[in-house]
mmCIF file with all atom_site columns, C-alpha atoms in Angstrom:
data_model
loop_
_atom_site.group_PDB
_atom_site.id
_atom_site.type_symbol
_atom_site.label_atom_id
_atom_site.label_alt_id
_atom_site.label_comp_id
_atom_site.label_asym_id
_atom_site.label_entity_id
_atom_site.label_seq_id
_atom_site.pdbx_PDB_ins_code
_atom_site.Cartn_x
_atom_site.Cartn_y
_atom_site.Cartn_z
_atom_site.occupancy
_atom_site.B_iso_or_equiv
_atom_site.pdbx_formal_charge
_atom_site.auth_seq_id
_atom_site.auth_comp_id
_atom_site.auth_asym_id
_atom_site.auth_atom_id
_atom_site.pdbx_PDB_model_num
ATOM 1   C CA . MET W 1 1   ? 41.224 157.925 200.035 1.00 0.00 ? 12  MET W CA 1
ATOM 2   C CA . ASP W 1 2   ? 43.296 154.903 197.556 1.00 0.00 ? 13  ASP W CA 1
ATOM 3   C CA . LEU W 1 3   ? 46.319 155.038 198.797 1.00 0.00 ? 14  LEU W CA 1
ATOM 4   C CA . ASP W 1 4   ? 46.663 151.080 196.605 1.00 0.00 ? 15  ASP W CA 1
ATOM 5   C CA . PHE W 1 5   ? 47.774 148.862 199.909 1.00 0.00 ? 16  PHE W CA 1
ATOM 6   C CA . LYS W 1 6   ? 46.807 145.161 199.437 1.00 0.00 ? 17  LYS W CA 1
ATOM 7   C CA . THR W 1 7   ? 47.293 142.882 201.963 1.00 0.00 ? 18  THR W CA 1
ATOM 8   C CA . TYR W 1 8   ? 48.345 139.169 200.707 1.00 0.00 ? 19  TYR W CA 1
ATOM 9   C CA . TYR W 1 9   ? 47.615 135.665 202.580 1.00 0.00 ? 20  TYR W CA 1
ATOM 10  C CA . LEU W 1 10  ? 49.355 132.318 202.227 1.00 0.00 ? 21  LEU W CA 1
ATOM 11  C CA . LYS W 1 11  ? 46.820 129.531 202.542 1.00 0.00 ? 22  LYS W CA 1
ATOM 12  C CA . GLU W 1 12  ? 47.612 126.124 203.138 1.00 0.00 ? 23  GLU W CA 1
ATOM 13  C CA . PRO W 1 13  ? 45.524 124.091 200.460 1.00 0.00 ? 24  PRO W CA 1
ATOM 14  C CA . ASP W 1 14  ? 43.880 120.966 201.995 1.00 0.00 ? 25  ASP W CA 1
ATOM 15  C CA . LYS W 1 15  ? 45.595 117.424 200.806 1.00 0.00 ? 26  LYS W CA 1
ATOM 16  C CA . TYR W 1 16  ? 43.055 116.037 198.419 1.00 0.00 ? 27  TYR W CA 1
ATOM 17  C CA . THR W 1 17  ? 43.952 119.474 196.755 1.00 0.00 ? 28  THR W CA 1
ATOM 18  C CA . LEU W 1 18  ? 47.778 118.590 196.542 1.00 0.00 ? 29  LEU W CA 1
ATOM 19  C CA . ASP W 1 19  ? 47.128 115.690 196.081 1.00 0.00 ? 30  ASP W CA 1
ATOM 20  C CA . LYS W 1 20  ? 45.241 116.171 192.362 1.00 0.00 ? 31  LYS W CA 1
ATOM 21  C CA . ILE W 1 21  ? 48.670 118.525 191.851 1.00 0.00 ? 32  ILE W CA 1
ATOM 22  C CA . VAL W 1 22  ? 51.505 116.314 192.924 1.00 0.00 ? 33  VAL W CA 1
ATOM 23  C CA . ASN W 1 23  ? 49.433 113.105 191.144 1.00 0.00 ? 34  ASN W CA 1
ATOM 24  C CA . PHE W 1 24  ? 47.766 114.959 187.602 1.00 0.00 ? 35  PHE W CA 1
ATOM 25  C CA . ASN W 1 25  ? 47.081 112.436 185.505 1.00 0.00 ? 36  ASN W CA 1
ATOM 26  C CA . PRO W 1 26  ? 45.955 114.252 181.966 1.00 0.00 ? 37  PRO W CA 1
ATOM 27  C CA . GLU W 1 27  ? 44.525 110.917 180.907 1.00 0.00 ? 38  GLU W CA 1
ATOM 28  C CA . LEU W 1 28  ? 41.810 111.167 183.140 1.00 0.00 ? 39  LEU W CA 1
ATOM 29  C CA . PRO W 1 29  ? 38.931 113.305 183.092 1.00 0.00 ? 40  PRO W CA 1
ATOM 30  C CA . ILE W 1 30  ? 39.591 117.178 184.501 1.00 0.00 ? 41  ILE W CA 1
ATOM 31  C CA . ASP W 1 31  ? 37.632 117.632 187.425 1.00 0.00 ? 42  ASP W CA 1
ATOM 32  C CA . GLY W 1 32  ? 36.817 120.727 186.336 1.00 0.00 ? 43  GLY W CA 1
ATOM 33  C CA . GLU W 1 33  ? 36.869 124.556 188.214 1.00 0.00 ? 44  GLU W CA 1
ATOM 34  C CA . ASP W 1 34  ? 38.288 122.989 191.624 1.00 0.00 ? 45  ASP W CA 1
ATOM 35  C CA . ILE W 1 35  ? 41.475 124.539 192.705 1.00 0.00 ? 46  ILE W CA 1
ATOM 36  C CA . LYS W 1 36  ? 39.981 127.836 190.932 1.00 0.00 ? 47  LYS W CA 1
ATOM 37  C CA . SER W 1 37  ? 36.859 127.443 192.965 1.00 0.00 ? 48  SER W CA 1
ATOM 38  C CA . LYS W 1 38  ? 38.550 126.827 196.366 1.00 0.00 ? 49  LYS W CA 1
ATOM 39  C CA . PHE W 1 39  ? 41.000 129.451 195.585 1.00 0.00 ? 50  PHE W CA 1
ATOM 40  C CA . GLY W 1 40  ? 39.172 132.454 193.910 1.00 0.00 ? 51  GLY W CA 1
ATOM 41  C CA . LYS W 1 41  ? 39.938 133.936 189.301 1.00 0.00 ? 52  LYS W CA 1
ATOM 42  C CA . GLU W 1 42  ? 42.475 136.745 191.214 1.00 0.00 ? 53  GLU W CA 1
ATOM 43  C CA . THR W 1 43  ? 44.005 133.560 193.501 1.00 0.00 ? 54  THR W CA 1
ATOM 44  C CA . VAL W 1 44  ? 45.067 132.307 190.179 1.00 0.00 ? 55  VAL W CA 1
ATOM 45  C CA . ILE W 1 45  ? 46.139 135.415 188.454 1.00 0.00 ? 56  ILE W CA 1
ATOM 46  C CA . GLU W 1 46  ? 47.869 136.296 191.465 1.00 0.00 ? 57  GLU W CA 1
ATOM 47  C CA . THR W 1 47  ? 49.851 133.500 191.804 1.00 0.00 ? 58  THR W CA 1
ATOM 48  C CA . TRP W 1 48  ? 50.859 133.736 188.250 1.00 0.00 ? 59  TRP W CA 1
ATOM 49  C CA . LYS W 1 49  ? 51.736 137.104 187.933 1.00 0.00 ? 60  LYS W CA 1
ATOM 50  C CA . ILE W 1 50  ? 54.465 136.309 191.031 1.00 0.00 ? 61  ILE W CA 1
ATOM 51  C CA . LYS W 1 51  ? 55.637 133.282 189.502 1.00 0.00 ? 62  LYS W CA 1
ATOM 52  C CA . ASP W 1 52  ? 55.923 135.362 186.356 1.00 0.00 ? 63  ASP W CA 1
ATOM 53  C CA . GLY W 1 53  ? 58.165 138.072 187.285 1.00 0.00 ? 64  GLY W CA 1
ATOM 54  C CA . TYR W 1 54  ? 55.757 140.824 187.576 1.00 0.00 ? 65  TYR W CA 1
ATOM 55  C CA . GLY W 1 55  ? 55.931 141.496 191.502 1.00 0.00 ? 66  GLY W CA 1
ATOM 56  C CA . PHE W 1 56  ? 53.283 142.274 193.379 1.00 0.00 ? 67  PHE W CA 1
ATOM 57  C CA . ASN W 1 57  ? 52.099 145.404 192.190 1.00 0.00 ? 68  ASN W CA 1
ATOM 58  C CA . ALA W 1 58  ? 51.625 144.902 188.749 1.00 0.00 ? 69  ALA W CA 1
ATOM 59  C CA . ASP W 1 59  ? 48.456 146.037 187.310 1.00 0.00 ? 70  ASP W CA 1
ATOM 60  C CA . VAL W 1 60  ? 46.456 143.513 185.720 1.00 0.00 ? 71  VAL W CA 1
ATOM 61  C CA . ARG W 1 61  ? 44.947 145.431 183.022 1.00 0.00 ? 72  ARG W CA 1
ATOM 62  C CA . LYS W 1 62  ? 41.242 143.762 181.649 1.00 0.00 ? 73  LYS W CA 1
ATOM 63  C CA . VAL W 1 63  ? 41.369 142.552 178.223 1.00 0.00 ? 74  VAL W CA 1
ATOM 64  C CA . ASP W 1 64  ? 37.929 142.561 176.328 1.00 0.00 ? 75  ASP W CA 1
ATOM 65  C CA . LEU W 1 65  ? 37.173 139.993 173.601 1.00 0.00 ? 76  LEU W CA 1
ATOM 66  C CA . LYS W 1 66  ? 32.987 139.855 172.543 1.00 0.00 ? 77  LYS W CA 1
ATOM 67  C CA . GLY W 1 67  ? 32.352 139.665 176.268 1.00 0.00 ? 78  GLY W CA 1
ATOM 68  C CA . TYR W 1 68  ? 35.054 137.127 177.194 1.00 0.00 ? 79  TYR W CA 1
ATOM 69  C CA . THR W 1 69  ? 37.672 138.725 179.835 1.00 0.00 ? 80  THR W CA 1
ATOM 70  C CA . ALA W 1 70  ? 41.436 138.259 179.680 1.00 0.00 ? 81  ALA W CA 1
ATOM 71  C CA . TYR W 1 71  ? 43.715 140.071 181.079 1.00 0.00 ? 82  TYR W CA 1
ATOM 72  C CA . LEU W 1 72  ? 46.739 142.134 180.479 1.00 0.00 ? 83  LEU W CA 1
ATOM 73  C CA . LEU W 1 73  ? 50.311 142.171 182.321 1.00 0.00 ? 84  LEU W CA 1
ATOM 74  C CA . SER W 1 74  ? 53.117 143.668 180.690 1.00 0.00 ? 85  SER W CA 1
ATOM 75  C CA . ASP W 1 75  ? 57.112 144.542 181.797 1.00 0.00 ? 86  ASP W CA 1
ATOM 76  C CA . SER W 1 76  ? 59.712 145.665 179.882 1.00 0.00 ? 87  SER W CA 1
ATOM 77  C CA . LYS W 1 77  ? 62.080 143.567 181.863 1.00 0.00 ? 88  LYS W CA 1
ATOM 78  C CA . VAL W 1 78  ? 59.512 140.490 181.806 1.00 0.00 ? 89  VAL W CA 1
ATOM 79  C CA . GLY W 1 79  ? 57.433 141.126 178.718 1.00 0.00 ? 90  GLY W CA 1
ATOM 80  C CA . THR W 1 80  ? 53.935 140.561 177.726 1.00 0.00 ? 91  THR W CA 1
ATOM 81  C CA . SER W 1 81  ? 51.696 137.779 179.630 1.00 0.00 ? 92  SER W CA 1
ATOM 82  C CA . LEU W 1 82  ? 48.032 137.140 178.115 1.00 0.00 ? 93  LEU W CA 1
ATOM 83  C CA . TYR W 1 83  ? 46.096 135.008 181.469 1.00 0.00 ? 94  TYR W CA 1
ATOM 84  C CA . LEU W 1 84  ? 42.996 132.575 179.915 1.00 0.00 ? 95  LEU W CA 1
ATOM 85  C CA . ILE W 1 85  ? 40.948 131.847 183.091 1.00 0.00 ? 96  ILE W CA 1
ATOM 86  C CA . GLU W 1 86  ? 37.598 130.751 180.998 1.00 0.00 ? 97  GLU W CA 1
ATOM 87  C CA . ASP W 1 87  ? 37.042 128.651 178.598 1.00 0.00 ? 98  ASP W CA 1
ATOM 88  C CA . MET W 1 88  ? 36.917 130.758 175.061 1.00 0.00 ? 99  MET W CA 1
ATOM 89  C CA . PRO W 1 89  ? 34.191 130.468 173.364 1.00 0.00 ? 100 PRO W CA 1
ATOM 90  C CA . GLU W 1 90  ? 34.682 130.721 169.714 1.00 0.00 ? 101 GLU W CA 1
ATOM 91  C CA . GLU W 1 91  ? 34.047 134.377 168.704 1.00 0.00 ? 102 GLU W CA 1
ATOM 92  C CA . ALA W 1 92  ? 36.689 135.336 171.718 1.00 0.00 ? 103 ALA W CA 1
ATOM 93  C CA . ILE W 1 93  ? 38.622 133.828 170.491 1.00 0.00 ? 104 ILE W CA 1
ATOM 94  C CA . ILE W 1 94  ? 38.564 135.239 166.271 1.00 0.00 ? 105 ILE W CA 1
ATOM 95  C CA . GLU W 1 95  ? 38.548 138.578 168.599 1.00 0.00 ? 106 GLU W CA 1
ATOM 96  C CA . LEU W 1 96  ? 42.090 137.496 169.917 1.00 0.00 ? 107 LEU W CA 1
ATOM 97  C CA . VAL W 1 97  ? 43.369 136.315 166.655 1.00 0.00 ? 108 VAL W CA 1
ATOM 98  C CA . ARG W 1 98  ? 42.338 139.497 165.136 1.00 0.00 ? 109 ARG W CA 1
ATOM 99  C CA . LYS W 1 99  ? 43.883 141.918 168.345 1.00 0.00 ? 110 LYS W CA 1
ATOM 100 C CA . ILE W 1 100 ? 46.761 140.076 167.141 1.00 0.00 ? 111 ILE W CA 1
ATOM 101 C CA . GLU W 1 101 ? 47.008 140.054 163.860 1.00 0.00 ? 112 GLU W CA 1
ATOM 102 C CA . ALA W 1 102 ? 46.024 144.069 164.025 1.00 0.00 ? 113 ALA W CA 1
ATOM 103 C CA . ASN W 1 103 ? 49.024 144.888 166.444 1.00 0.00 ? 114 ASN W CA 1
ATOM 104 C CA . GLU W 1 104 ? 45.869 145.876 168.663 1.00 0.00 ? 115 GLU W CA 1
ATOM 105 C CA . LEU W 1 105 ? 47.749 143.427 171.084 1.00 0.00 ? 116 LEU W CA 1
ATOM 106 C CA . ASN W 1 106 ? 51.207 142.992 170.907 1.00 0.00 ? 117 ASN W CA 1
ATOM 107 C CA . LEU W 1 107 ? 51.764 139.655 173.366 1.00 0.00 ? 118 LEU W CA 1
ATOM 108 C CA . ASP W 1 108 ? 54.777 137.225 173.889 1.00 0.00 ? 119 ASP W CA 1
ATOM 109 C CA . ARG W 1 109 ? 53.195 134.552 175.743 1.00 0.00 ? 120 ARG W CA 1
ATOM 110 C CA . ILE W 1 110 ? 49.047 133.347 176.348 1.00 0.00 ? 121 ILE W CA 1
ATOM 111 C CA . ILE W 1 111 ? 48.785 131.432 179.574 1.00 0.00 ? 122 ILE W CA 1
ATOM 112 C CA . GLU W 1 112 ? 45.963 129.411 180.201 1.00 0.00 ? 123 GLU W CA 1
ATOM 113 C CA . TYR W 1 113 ? 44.068 127.925 182.530 1.00 0.00 ? 124 TYR W CA 1
ATOM 114 C CA . GLY W 1 114 ? 44.481 123.996 181.664 1.00 0.00 ? 125 GLY W CA 1
ATOM 115 C CA . TYR W 1 115 ? 41.337 123.368 183.712 1.00 0.00 ? 126 TYR W CA 1
ATOM 116 C CA . ALA W 1 116 ? 38.742 125.220 182.522 1.00 0.00 ? 127 ALA W CA 1
ATOM 117 C CA . PHE W 1 117 ? 39.622 124.902 178.801 1.00 0.00 ? 128 PHE W CA 1
ATOM 118 C CA . GLY W 1 118 ? 37.582 122.363 176.762 1.00 0.00 ? 129 GLY W CA 1
ATOM 119 C CA . TYR W 1 119 ? 38.883 119.927 173.884 1.00 0.00 ? 130 TYR W CA 1
ATOM 120 C CA . THR W 1 120 ? 37.478 121.912 171.322 1.00 0.00 ? 131 THR W CA 1
ATOM 121 C CA . SER W 1 121 ? 38.229 125.440 172.678 1.00 0.00 ? 132 SER W CA 1
ATOM 122 C CA . ASN W 1 122 ? 42.667 124.493 173.215 1.00 0.00 ? 133 ASN W CA 1
ATOM 123 C CA . THR W 1 123 ? 42.730 123.112 169.856 1.00 0.00 ? 134 THR W CA 1
ATOM 124 C CA . ALA W 1 124 ? 40.873 125.785 168.570 1.00 0.00 ? 135 ALA W CA 1
ATOM 125 C CA . LEU W 1 125 ? 42.930 128.493 170.036 1.00 0.00 ? 136 LEU W CA 1
ATOM 126 C CA . ARG W 1 126 ? 46.259 126.694 169.329 1.00 0.00 ? 137 ARG W CA 1
ATOM 127 C CA . SER W 1 127 ? 45.132 125.698 165.442 1.00 0.00 ? 138 SER W CA 1
ATOM 128 C CA . ASN W 1 128 ? 44.784 129.722 165.352 1.00 0.00 ? 139 ASN W CA 1
ATOM 129 C CA . LEU W 1 129 ? 47.670 131.287 166.928 1.00 0.00 ? 140 LEU W CA 1
ATOM 130 C CA . LYS W 1 130 ? 49.368 128.912 164.720 1.00 0.00 ? 141 LYS W CA 1
ATOM 131 C CA . THR W 1 131 ? 48.855 130.083 161.784 1.00 0.00 ? 142 THR W CA 1
ATOM 132 C CA . LEU W 1 132 ? 48.893 134.027 162.381 1.00 0.00 ? 143 LEU W CA 1
ATOM 133 C CA . LYS W 1 133 ? 49.030 136.591 160.086 1.00 0.00 ? 144 LYS W CA 1
ATOM 134 C CA . ASN W 1 134 ? 51.779 139.867 160.046 1.00 0.00 ? 145 ASN W CA 1
ATOM 135 C CA . ARG W 1 135 ? 53.882 137.693 163.422 1.00 0.00 ? 146 ARG W CA 1
ATOM 136 C CA . THR W 1 136 ? 55.008 134.929 164.587 1.00 0.00 ? 147 THR W CA 1
ATOM 137 C CA . SER W 1 137 ? 53.011 131.804 166.222 1.00 0.00 ? 148 SER W CA 1
ATOM 138 C CA . ILE W 1 138 ? 52.206 131.599 169.782 1.00 0.00 ? 149 ILE W CA 1
ATOM 139 C CA . SER W 1 139 ? 51.381 128.545 171.345 1.00 0.00 ? 150 SER W CA 1
ATOM 140 C CA . PRO W 1 140 ? 49.754 128.778 174.689 1.00 0.00 ? 151 PRO W CA 1
ATOM 141 C CA . VAL W 1 141 ? 51.474 127.269 178.265 1.00 0.00 ? 152 VAL W CA 1
ATOM 142 C CA . ILE W 1 142 ? 48.724 125.597 180.209 1.00 0.00 ? 153 ILE W CA 1
ATOM 143 C CA . ARG W 1 143 ? 48.585 125.736 183.543 1.00 0.00 ? 154 ARG W CA 1
ATOM 144 C CA . TYR W 1 144 ? 46.993 123.862 186.001 1.00 0.00 ? 155 TYR W CA 1
#
């Protein structure tokens, strides 16, 4: 029987990881998957959902965008957030825009994991979300 019980652990990141976060310089090349690879995708999502006010018990729903997995959280008080943890291929960006314009996804914000996104996909995502039909534009929030 599944009682939906979760156990959370506080982990101390190593000094090198903390230094990279504190001393982040957007002018320097990004060190790929460092934080996500150390703590895992689920840890990033769990941390963000707490930061955004969804609480420990919020259900994370996976959204398929032509083979790309995005993570959706919704709450009547907090709003609806879509978390993008991996770099997005062009067909996933097109599908995301299609779903937003067709009102299949009603989002308040989109949050992307900055270390994962390349310049090309980040630019394509931002450009397409500025020109949405049937709703106001959405400007993604980048988090590291």
